[in-house]
mmCIF file of C-alpha atoms in Angstrom:
data_model
loop_
_atom_site.group_PDB
_atom_site.id
_atom_site.type_symbol
_atom_site.label_atom_id
_atom_site.label_comp_id
_atom_site.label_asym_id
_atom_site.label_seq_id
_atom_site.Cartn_x
_atom_site.Cartn_y
_atom_site.Cartn_z
ATOM 1 C CA MET A 1 -30.979 -20.632 -28.652
ATOM 2 C CA THR A 2 -29.700 -17.855 -30.901
ATOM 3 C CA VAL A 3 -30.230 -14.538 -29.162
ATOM 4 C CA SER A 4 -29.135 -11.059 -30.244
ATOM 5 C CA LEU A 5 -27.103 -8.649 -28.161
ATOM 6 C CA GLU A 6 -29.990 -6.185 -28.381
ATOM 7 C CA GLN A 7 -32.280 -8.689 -26.655
ATOM 8 C CA LEU A 8 -29.693 -9.335 -23.955
ATOM 9 C CA ARG A 9 -29.280 -5.608 -23.246
ATOM 10 C CA ARG A 10 -32.950 -5.524 -22.226
ATOM 11 C CA CYS A 11 -32.382 -8.183 -19.544
ATOM 12 C CA HIS A 12 -32.054 -7.189 -15.881
ATOM 13 C CA ILE A 13 -30.522 -10.329 -14.384
ATOM 14 C CA ALA A 14 -28.216 -13.140 -15.557
ATOM 15 C CA VAL A 15 -27.969 -16.605 -14.005
ATOM 16 C CA ASP A 16 -25.398 -19.372 -14.436
ATOM 17 C CA LEU A 17 -26.801 -22.617 -13.010
ATOM 18 C CA GLY A 18 -23.784 -24.896 -12.709
ATOM 19 C CA ALA A 19 -23.549 -28.390 -11.273
ATOM 20 C CA ALA A 20 -21.060 -27.126 -8.686
ATOM 21 C CA ARG A 21 -22.004 -23.463 -8.125
ATOM 22 C CA THR A 22 -24.835 -21.056 -8.895
ATOM 23 C CA ARG A 23 -23.955 -17.491 -9.858
ATOM 24 C CA VAL A 24 -26.229 -14.485 -10.338
ATOM 25 C CA PHE A 25 -25.314 -11.190 -12.032
ATOM 26 C CA VAL A 26 -27.585 -8.144 -11.678
ATOM 27 C CA LYS A 27 -27.264 -5.247 -14.088
ATOM 28 C CA GLY A 28 -25.767 -2.298 -12.253
ATOM 29 C CA ALA A 29 -24.824 -4.346 -9.172
ATOM 30 C CA GLY A 30 -22.436 -6.942 -10.641
ATOM 31 C CA LEU A 31 -21.969 -10.478 -9.342
ATOM 32 C CA VAL A 32 -24.242 -10.770 -6.297
ATOM 33 C CA VAL A 33 -24.424 -14.565 -5.764
ATOM 34 C CA ASP A 34 -21.656 -17.164 -6.005
ATOM 35 C CA GLU A 35 -22.689 -20.167 -3.912
ATOM 36 C CA PRO A 36 -22.663 -23.980 -4.229
ATOM 37 C CA SER A 37 -25.736 -25.452 -5.944
ATOM 38 C CA VAL A 38 -26.789 -27.380 -2.850
ATOM 39 C CA CYS A 39 -29.958 -27.472 -0.706
ATOM 40 C CA ALA A 40 -30.732 -29.180 2.599
ATOM 41 C CA VAL A 41 -34.375 -30.269 2.982
ATOM 42 C CA ASN A 42 -36.375 -31.602 5.920
ATOM 43 C CA THR A 43 -38.061 -34.683 4.429
ATOM 44 C CA ARG A 44 -40.722 -34.723 7.177
ATOM 45 C CA THR A 45 -42.054 -31.217 6.549
ATOM 46 C CA GLY A 46 -40.608 -30.359 3.121
ATOM 47 C CA ALA A 47 -39.056 -27.203 4.590
ATOM 48 C CA LEU A 48 -35.822 -25.826 3.168
ATOM 49 C CA ILE A 49 -33.244 -25.783 5.964
ATOM 50 C CA ALA A 50 -30.136 -24.373 4.257
ATOM 51 C CA VAL A 51 -28.755 -23.444 0.841
ATOM 52 C CA GLY A 52 -25.309 -22.719 -0.571
ATOM 53 C CA GLU A 53 -22.153 -22.978 1.526
ATOM 54 C CA PHE A 54 -23.921 -23.985 4.728
ATOM 55 C CA ALA A 55 -25.869 -26.753 2.993
ATOM 56 C CA GLU A 56 -22.679 -28.092 1.386
ATOM 57 C CA ARG A 57 -20.993 -28.299 4.794
ATOM 58 C CA MET A 58 -23.922 -30.441 5.961
ATOM 59 C CA THR A 59 -23.208 -33.152 3.348
ATOM 60 C CA GLY A 60 -22.618 -36.479 5.053
ATOM 61 C CA ARG A 61 -23.276 -35.007 8.514
ATOM 62 C CA THR A 62 -27.081 -34.930 8.737
ATOM 63 C CA PRO A 63 -29.645 -37.154 10.478
ATOM 64 C CA ALA A 64 -31.875 -39.404 8.388
ATOM 65 C CA TYR A 65 -34.731 -36.897 8.035
ATOM 66 C CA ILE A 66 -32.520 -34.189 6.485
ATOM 67 C CA ARG A 67 -31.565 -34.733 2.849
ATOM 68 C CA VAL A 68 -28.900 -32.755 1.004
ATOM 69 C CA VAL A 69 -29.787 -32.416 -2.686
ATOM 70 C CA ARG A 70 -28.280 -30.869 -5.802
ATOM 71 C CA PRO A 71 -31.058 -29.553 -8.072
ATOM 72 C CA VAL A 72 -28.617 -28.969 -10.964
ATOM 73 C CA SER A 73 -26.673 -31.758 -12.671
ATOM 74 C CA GLY A 74 -24.303 -31.249 -15.599
ATOM 75 C CA GLY A 75 -25.504 -27.692 -16.117
ATOM 76 C CA THR A 76 -29.113 -28.898 -16.435
ATOM 77 C CA VAL A 77 -31.871 -28.258 -13.898
ATOM 78 C CA VAL A 78 -33.176 -31.654 -12.730
ATOM 79 C CA ASP A 79 -35.530 -30.349 -10.009
ATOM 80 C CA ILE A 80 -37.242 -27.141 -11.111
ATOM 81 C CA GLU A 81 -39.123 -26.449 -7.885
ATOM 82 C CA MET A 82 -36.101 -27.020 -5.649
ATOM 83 C CA CYS A 83 -33.861 -24.931 -7.907
ATOM 84 C CA ARG A 84 -36.377 -22.069 -7.823
ATOM 85 C CA ARG A 85 -36.520 -22.206 -4.020
ATOM 86 C CA MET A 86 -32.720 -22.313 -3.835
ATOM 87 C CA LEU A 87 -32.370 -19.241 -6.062
ATOM 88 C CA GLY A 88 -35.024 -17.394 -4.090
ATOM 89 C CA HIS A 89 -33.115 -17.914 -0.831
ATOM 90 C CA LEU A 90 -29.713 -17.097 -2.325
ATOM 91 C CA LEU A 91 -30.969 -13.655 -3.375
ATOM 92 C CA ASP A 92 -31.242 -11.359 -0.359
ATOM 93 C CA ASP A 93 -34.533 -9.685 0.595
ATOM 94 C CA LYS A 94 -33.594 -6.242 -0.723
ATOM 95 C CA LEU A 95 -32.617 -7.612 -4.118
ATOM 96 C CA ARG A 96 -35.777 -9.722 -4.358
ATOM 97 C CA ARG A 97 -37.931 -6.669 -3.644
ATOM 98 C CA THR A 98 -36.041 -4.661 -6.269
ATOM 99 C CA LEU A 99 -36.574 -7.339 -8.910
ATOM 100 C CA ARG A 100 -40.262 -7.745 -8.049
ATOM 101 C CA ARG A 101 -40.839 -4.025 -8.646
ATOM 102 C CA LYS A 102 -39.779 -4.369 -12.296
ATOM 103 C CA PRO A 103 -43.022 -4.731 -14.282
ATOM 104 C CA ARG A 104 -41.449 -6.781 -17.086
ATOM 105 C CA LEU A 105 -38.459 -8.549 -15.549
ATOM 106 C CA ARG A 106 -36.200 -10.099 -18.175
ATOM 107 C CA ALA A 107 -33.579 -12.723 -17.345
ATOM 108 C CA ALA A 108 -30.735 -14.430 -19.200
ATOM 109 C CA ALA A 109 -29.324 -17.866 -18.421
ATOM 110 C CA CYS A 110 -26.351 -19.951 -19.519
ATOM 111 C CA VAL A 111 -27.122 -23.405 -20.889
ATOM 112 C CA PRO A 112 -24.635 -26.081 -22.016
ATOM 113 C CA HIS A 113 -23.808 -26.493 -25.672
ATOM 114 C CA ASP A 114 -26.346 -28.652 -27.544
ATOM 115 C CA ALA A 115 -28.709 -28.655 -24.566
ATOM 116 C CA ASP A 116 -31.889 -30.546 -25.465
ATOM 117 C CA PRO A 117 -35.290 -28.795 -25.444
ATOM 118 C CA LEU A 118 -36.165 -30.272 -22.039
ATOM 119 C CA ALA A 119 -33.016 -28.801 -20.479
ATOM 120 C CA GLN A 120 -33.753 -25.404 -22.055
ATOM 121 C CA ARG A 121 -37.344 -25.532 -20.827
ATOM 122 C CA ALA A 122 -36.224 -26.436 -17.300
ATOM 123 C CA ALA A 123 -33.917 -23.411 -17.125
ATOM 124 C CA THR A 124 -36.648 -21.155 -18.512
ATOM 125 C CA GLU A 125 -39.332 -22.361 -16.090
ATOM 126 C CA THR A 126 -36.967 -21.993 -13.130
ATOM 127 C CA LEU A 127 -36.469 -18.287 -13.854
ATOM 128 C CA ILE A 128 -40.123 -17.736 -14.719
ATOM 129 C CA GLY A 129 -40.922 -19.131 -11.276
ATOM 130 C CA LEU A 130 -38.807 -16.305 -9.831
ATOM 131 C CA GLY A 131 -40.914 -13.693 -11.608
ATOM 132 C CA ALA A 132 -39.186 -13.314 -14.972
ATOM 133 C CA ARG A 133 -41.562 -12.462 -17.832
ATOM 134 C CA ARG A 134 -39.043 -13.386 -20.522
ATOM 135 C CA VAL A 135 -35.932 -15.593 -20.446
ATOM 136 C CA GLU A 136 -33.097 -15.494 -22.976
ATOM 137 C CA LEU A 137 -30.813 -18.544 -23.244
ATOM 138 C CA VAL A 138 -27.121 -18.151 -24.130
ATOM 139 C CA ASP A 139 -24.636 -20.908 -24.922
ATOM 140 C CA THR A 140 -22.148 -21.296 -22.072
ATOM 141 C CA LEU A 141 -19.273 -21.451 -24.581
ATOM 142 C CA ILE A 142 -20.116 -18.023 -26.027
ATOM 143 C CA ALA A 143 -20.597 -16.442 -22.591
ATOM 144 C CA ALA A 144 -17.328 -17.907 -21.244
ATOM 145 C CA ALA A 145 -15.381 -16.757 -24.305
ATOM 146 C CA VAL A 146 -16.681 -13.211 -23.872
ATOM 147 C CA GLY A 147 -15.964 -13.310 -20.133
ATOM 148 C CA CYS A 148 -12.303 -14.229 -20.559
ATOM 149 C CA GLY A 149 -11.719 -11.530 -23.190
ATOM 150 C CA LEU A 150 -11.454 -13.629 -26.352
ATOM 151 C CA PRO A 151 -12.136 -11.679 -29.586
ATOM 152 C CA VAL A 152 -15.068 -13.869 -30.558
ATOM 153 C CA GLU A 153 -16.582 -11.262 -32.897
ATOM 154 C CA ARG A 154 -13.573 -11.229 -35.271
ATOM 155 C CA PRO A 155 -13.092 -13.539 -38.285
ATOM 156 C CA GLU A 156 -10.284 -15.327 -36.428
ATOM 157 C CA ALA A 157 -10.302 -18.689 -34.681
ATOM 158 C CA THR A 158 -10.458 -18.858 -30.898
ATOM 159 C CA MET A 159 -10.593 -22.167 -29.036
ATOM 160 C CA ILE A 160 -12.056 -22.482 -25.566
ATOM 161 C CA ILE A 161 -12.388 -25.357 -23.112
ATOM 162 C CA VAL A 162 -14.986 -25.009 -20.340
ATOM 163 C CA CYS A 163 -13.910 -27.427 -17.595
ATOM 164 C CA GLY A 164 -16.998 -27.936 -15.437
ATOM 165 C CA ALA A 165 -17.760 -30.231 -12.526
ATOM 166 C CA ALA A 166 -19.816 -32.720 -14.548
ATOM 167 C CA THR A 167 -18.937 -31.993 -18.192
ATOM 168 C CA THR A 168 -16.165 -30.517 -20.322
ATOM 169 C CA GLN A 169 -17.137 -28.426 -23.343
ATOM 170 C CA VAL A 170 -14.718 -27.728 -26.196
ATOM 171 C CA ALA A 171 -15.354 -25.319 -29.054
ATOM 172 C CA VAL A 172 -13.765 -23.297 -31.848
ATOM 173 C CA LEU A 173 -15.405 -19.892 -32.358
ATOM 174 C CA SER A 174 -15.208 -17.310 -35.122
ATOM 175 C CA MET A 175 -17.274 -14.224 -36.025
ATOM 176 C CA GLY A 176 -19.344 -14.482 -32.845
ATOM 177 C CA ALA A 177 -20.563 -18.030 -33.468
ATOM 178 C CA ILE A 178 -19.536 -21.613 -32.750
ATOM 179 C CA VAL A 179 -17.853 -23.248 -35.741
ATOM 180 C CA THR A 180 -17.513 -26.706 -34.189
ATOM 181 C CA ALA A 181 -17.956 -27.955 -30.634
ATOM 182 C CA ASP A 182 -18.189 -31.068 -28.511
ATOM 183 C CA ARG A 183 -19.422 -31.841 -25.004
ATOM 184 C CA ILE A 184 -17.669 -34.595 -23.042
ATOM 185 C CA ALA A 185 -19.404 -36.200 -20.061
ATOM 186 C CA VAL A 186 -16.238 -35.944 -17.953
ATOM 187 C CA GLY A 187 -15.477 -33.145 -15.516
ATOM 188 C CA GLY A 188 -13.802 -32.362 -12.234
ATOM 189 C CA ASP A 189 -16.109 -34.729 -10.329
ATOM 190 C CA ALA A 190 -15.033 -37.711 -12.477
ATOM 191 C CA ILE A 191 -11.369 -36.883 -11.893
ATOM 192 C CA ASP A 192 -11.929 -36.572 -8.139
ATOM 193 C CA HIS A 193 -13.824 -39.875 -8.171
ATOM 194 C CA ALA A 194 -10.888 -41.576 -9.917
ATOM 195 C CA VAL A 195 -8.561 -40.418 -7.125
ATOM 196 C CA VAL A 196 -10.995 -41.556 -4.415
ATOM 197 C CA GLN A 197 -11.291 -45.001 -6.029
ATOM 198 C CA HIS A 198 -7.513 -45.299 -6.338
ATOM 199 C CA LEU A 199 -7.028 -44.562 -2.632
ATOM 200 C CA ARG A 200 -9.764 -47.035 -1.693
ATOM 201 C CA GLN A 201 -8.452 -49.879 -3.837
ATOM 202 C CA GLN A 202 -4.703 -49.428 -3.398
ATOM 203 C CA HIS A 203 -4.499 -48.041 0.154
ATOM 204 C CA GLU A 204 -7.840 -49.122 1.692
ATOM 205 C CA LEU A 205 -8.475 -45.490 2.608
ATOM 206 C CA MET A 206 -11.767 -43.622 2.348
ATOM 207 C CA LEU A 207 -11.879 -39.857 1.952
ATOM 208 C CA PRO A 208 -14.783 -37.571 2.932
ATOM 209 C CA SER A 209 -16.822 -37.236 -0.254
ATOM 210 C CA GLN A 210 -17.721 -33.538 -0.072
ATOM 211 C CA SER A 211 -15.723 -31.940 2.707
ATOM 212 C CA VAL A 212 -12.411 -31.913 0.807
ATOM 213 C CA ARG A 213 -11.276 -31.715 -2.769
ATOM 214 C CA PRO A 214 -9.221 -34.928 -2.874
ATOM 215 C CA LEU A 215 -7.444 -34.105 -6.085
ATOM 216 C CA GLN A 216 -6.224 -30.713 -4.893
ATOM 217 C CA LEU A 217 -5.163 -32.377 -1.639
ATOM 218 C CA ALA A 218 -3.252 -35.146 -3.386
ATOM 219 C CA LEU A 219 -1.724 -33.057 -6.169
ATOM 220 C CA SER A 220 -0.534 -29.888 -4.463
ATOM 221 C CA GLY A 221 1.824 -27.779 -6.569
ATOM 222 C CA ASN A 222 2.645 -29.388 -9.919
ATOM 223 C CA GLY A 223 1.481 -32.835 -8.922
ATOM 224 C CA LEU A 224 0.248 -33.789 -12.385
ATOM 225 C CA THR A 225 3.690 -33.187 -13.877
ATOM 226 C CA PRO A 226 6.819 -35.312 -13.370
ATOM 227 C CA HIS A 227 8.504 -32.266 -11.793
ATOM 228 C CA GLY A 228 6.022 -32.223 -8.885
ATOM 229 C CA PRO A 229 6.417 -33.867 -5.464
ATOM 230 C CA GLU A 230 7.042 -37.619 -5.552
ATOM 231 C CA SER A 231 4.627 -38.349 -2.718
ATOM 232 C CA THR A 232 2.163 -36.649 -0.423
ATOM 233 C CA GLU A 233 0.435 -37.530 2.836
ATOM 234 C CA ILE A 234 -3.320 -38.147 2.777
ATOM 235 C CA HIS A 235 -5.625 -38.405 5.802
ATOM 236 C CA GLY A 236 -8.786 -40.468 5.737
ATOM 237 C CA ARG A 237 -10.681 -43.390 7.257
ATOM 238 C CA ASP A 238 -9.464 -46.972 7.169
ATOM 239 C CA VAL A 239 -11.881 -49.192 5.190
ATOM 240 C CA ALA A 240 -11.514 -52.195 7.531
ATOM 241 C CA THR A 241 -11.292 -50.635 11.001
ATOM 242 C CA GLY A 242 -13.110 -47.343 10.452
ATOM 243 C CA LEU A 243 -10.343 -45.506 12.319
ATOM 244 C CA ALA A 244 -8.521 -42.388 11.119
ATOM 245 C CA ARG A 245 -5.329 -43.179 9.227
ATOM 246 C CA SER A 246 -2.697 -41.398 7.134
ATOM 247 C CA VAL A 247 -0.856 -42.864 4.131
ATOM 248 C CA GLN A 248 1.926 -41.734 1.810
ATOM 249 C CA VAL A 249 0.576 -41.652 -1.752
ATOM 250 C CA GLN A 250 2.842 -41.681 -4.807
ATOM 251 C CA THR A 251 1.783 -38.897 -7.165
ATOM 252 C CA ALA A 252 2.922 -40.978 -10.157
ATOM 253 C CA ALA A 253 0.260 -43.549 -9.253
ATOM 254 C CA VAL A 254 -2.336 -40.787 -8.976
ATOM 255 C CA ARG A 255 -1.381 -39.544 -12.460
ATOM 256 C CA ASP A 256 -2.058 -43.036 -13.798
ATOM 257 C CA ALA A 257 -5.403 -43.199 -11.956
ATOM 258 C CA ILE A 258 -6.774 -40.033 -13.553
ATOM 259 C CA HIS A 259 -5.406 -40.869 -17.005
ATOM 260 C CA THR A 260 -8.674 -42.516 -18.131
ATOM 261 C CA PRO A 261 -11.017 -39.514 -17.601
ATOM 262 C CA LEU A 262 -8.420 -37.103 -18.992
ATOM 263 C CA THR A 263 -8.034 -39.276 -22.097
ATOM 264 C CA ALA A 264 -11.727 -38.709 -22.852
ATOM 265 C CA VAL A 265 -11.126 -34.934 -22.736
ATOM 266 C CA LEU A 266 -8.138 -35.227 -25.099
ATOM 267 C CA ASP A 267 -10.242 -37.313 -27.511
ATOM 268 C CA GLY A 268 -12.913 -34.605 -27.510
ATOM 269 C CA ILE A 269 -10.333 -31.921 -28.353
ATOM 270 C CA GLY A 270 -9.091 -34.096 -31.206
ATOM 271 C CA ARG A 271 -12.622 -34.463 -32.626
ATOM 272 C CA VAL A 272 -13.190 -30.711 -32.552
ATOM 273 C CA LEU A 273 -9.901 -29.992 -34.332
ATOM 274 C CA ARG A 274 -10.595 -32.640 -36.995
ATOM 275 C CA ASP A 275 -13.998 -31.067 -37.765
ATOM 276 C CA CYS A 276 -12.554 -27.534 -37.886
ATOM 277 C CA PRO A 277 -11.643 -25.874 -41.245
ATOM 278 C CA PRO A 278 -7.861 -25.881 -41.901
ATOM 279 C CA ASP A 279 -7.632 -22.064 -41.997
ATOM 280 C CA LEU A 280 -8.989 -21.814 -38.481
ATOM 281 C CA VAL A 281 -6.698 -24.566 -37.191
ATOM 282 C CA ALA A 282 -3.766 -22.547 -38.554
ATOM 283 C CA ASP A 283 -4.934 -19.569 -36.475
ATOM 284 C CA LEU A 284 -5.062 -21.753 -33.368
ATOM 285 C CA ALA A 285 -1.449 -22.806 -33.779
ATOM 286 C CA ASP A 286 -0.449 -19.249 -32.813
ATOM 287 C CA ARG A 287 -3.399 -18.202 -30.649
ATOM 288 C CA GLY A 288 -3.676 -21.445 -28.667
ATOM 289 C CA ILE A 289 -6.371 -22.713 -26.317
ATOM 290 C CA MET A 290 -8.074 -20.840 -23.477
ATOM 291 C CA MET A 291 -9.182 -22.859 -20.425
ATOM 292 C CA VAL A 292 -12.013 -21.669 -18.180
ATOM 293 C CA GLY A 293 -14.197 -23.281 -15.520
ATOM 294 C CA GLY A 294 -13.552 -24.375 -11.960
ATOM 295 C CA SER A 295 -11.640 -27.519 -12.989
ATOM 296 C CA ALA A 296 -9.257 -25.518 -15.210
ATOM 297 C CA ARG A 297 -7.093 -24.995 -12.118
ATOM 298 C CA LEU A 298 -6.337 -28.720 -11.946
ATOM 299 C CA PRO A 299 -2.561 -28.751 -11.311
ATOM 300 C CA GLY A 300 -0.650 -29.666 -14.465
ATOM 301 C CA LEU A 301 -3.697 -30.072 -16.718
ATOM 302 C CA ASP A 302 -2.625 -27.162 -18.927
ATOM 303 C CA GLN A 303 0.812 -28.729 -19.431
ATOM 304 C CA MET A 304 -0.782 -32.066 -20.317
ATOM 305 C CA LEU A 305 -2.886 -30.359 -23.006
ATOM 306 C CA ARG A 306 0.203 -28.580 -24.362
ATOM 307 C CA ASN A 307 2.009 -31.882 -24.727
ATOM 308 C CA ALA A 308 -0.988 -33.574 -26.389
ATOM 309 C CA THR A 309 -1.903 -30.796 -28.862
ATOM 310 C CA GLY A 310 1.393 -28.978 -29.438
ATOM 311 C CA MET A 311 -0.442 -25.654 -29.059
ATOM 312 C CA PRO A 312 -0.140 -22.920 -26.408
ATOM 313 C CA VAL A 313 -2.606 -23.371 -23.532
ATOM 314 C CA HIS A 314 -3.684 -20.471 -21.311
ATOM 315 C CA ILE A 315 -5.804 -20.363 -18.150
ATOM 316 C CA ALA A 316 -8.167 -17.401 -17.738
ATOM 317 C CA GLU A 317 -7.480 -14.945 -14.944
ATOM 318 C CA ARG A 318 -10.727 -15.872 -13.146
ATOM 319 C CA PRO A 319 -11.661 -19.162 -14.821
ATOM 320 C CA ASP A 320 -14.526 -20.096 -12.502
ATOM 321 C CA VAL A 321 -16.635 -16.958 -13.153
ATOM 322 C CA CYS A 322 -15.904 -16.296 -16.841
ATOM 323 C CA ALA A 323 -19.332 -17.452 -18.055
ATOM 324 C CA ILE A 324 -21.378 -15.256 -15.718
ATOM 325 C CA LEU A 325 -19.080 -12.242 -16.214
ATOM 326 C CA GLY A 326 -19.379 -12.650 -19.984
ATOM 327 C CA LEU A 327 -23.146 -12.790 -19.734
ATOM 328 C CA GLY A 328 -23.063 -9.716 -17.508
ATOM 329 C CA ALA A 329 -20.942 -7.844 -20.054
ATOM 330 C CA MET A 330 -23.565 -8.573 -22.708
ATOM 331 C CA LEU A 331 -26.349 -7.348 -20.407
ATOM 332 C CA GLU A 332 -24.549 -4.063 -19.733
ATOM 333 C CA GLY A 333 -23.810 -3.445 -23.426
ATOM 334 C CA ARG A 334 -20.024 -3.709 -23.140
ATOM 335 C CA ILE A 335 -19.814 -6.031 -26.161
ATOM 336 C CA GLU A 336 -20.174 -4.543 -29.629
ATOM 337 C CA PRO A 337 -21.075 -6.864 -32.530
ATOM 338 C CA MET A 338 -19.038 -6.794 -35.713
ATOM 339 C CA GLN A 339 -20.773 -4.634 -38.323
ATOM 340 C CA LEU A 340 -21.216 -6.248 -41.744
ATOM 341 C CA ASN A 341 -22.135 -3.774 -44.490
ATOM 342 C CA PRO A 342 -24.004 -5.520 -47.304
ATOM 343 C CA LEU A 343 -22.614 -4.949 -50.758
ATOM 344 C CA ALA A 344 -24.729 -2.810 -53.050
ATOM 345 C CA ASP A 345 -26.115 -4.515 -56.173
#
C-alpha cells in the first residue's frame, strides 16, 4: 500500500469510502461529493431508487419491497456492485462525461490502516468499475494527517486519532511514515448505540435509529464533562405503549453508559504510546494529539483524552473531511516530500 507522491500526482480523482459518508475529490474542481454512504433499492426489480441524503432519510420509513443498504462498513467495501452504482449516481452527468473522456483515468482511494488484501481489492475493483485504469491506495491515517496540516514529512512525532463511525484509528507518524498504529473496532456508531440501549433499559424509551444523532441530542454543549447540563429532555417512543413520550435524562448516567466503548479507545491509545520510541513520545508531550473524523466532535471527548493521557488534545478545523482534503492535496502536488541526500562514500 506504499505509494509515492509522484504516482499520486498522476491521479485525476480521489475517493474516501467511509462507513458514514462517501467523499469524492476531483483534481482542479475540489470536493465535489460529500454524501451519506446509503442506497435505497427496489428488491422486486433491483432498481436503485435513491442514494445519499435522500436514501438516508428513507431509513425506517420504507415499505417491505424497498431496502435501504450501506455498501461500506468500517471503511471497507462489502458490496462492490452496489458501491459502484452508488458512486456512479453521486457523480453528476457532466462530471461523469469528463472522467470518461480521460483515456487513462487514474484514481486514488483511502483505505483503513492494516486493511487486509480483500478490503484493498474491493476498493480497487469498485473504482475500476467506474472506469479507472489504475488505482492507488493510501492509508487513511497518512491522508488525514496531511489534510489537517500536520508536518508528517519532518523527523518529529505527530499523533493522530481518526474517529470514524465504525472504527477508531490511532497512529504516531514521523518522516512521512507510520511508526506505530492501532485500529479499534469502536466508533461513533458504538457510542450512539450505548446511549440508545441506556434509554431503552433505564427509561423504556426507543429513539429513531437513523433520523437523529442520539448522542448529540442527549449531550448538547459540554455534556460529557461534569460542567455540562445536569439533565436534558429526550423525545422518543414508549417501549410498552408505542406512544410518543418525553423523559428527563441525567447526563451523568449517559456518561457512565458510554464509558465502556470509550475505554476501548483509551486502551488503544495506551498501546500505541507503549510501542512508540521514547524520543517520539517526548515530542508528543509538547505537540499533543490531533483528532479528526466525524466523531471527533463528540462533546467533551477531547477533554476526556486530555485527562487520560496528560497531553494536549486538538480537534482539526474541519475534522470530517481531513482525509479527502489530504488526498486531494497530494493529487494537486501541494505536498513536497523531505529530500534526503545520500552521503558520498
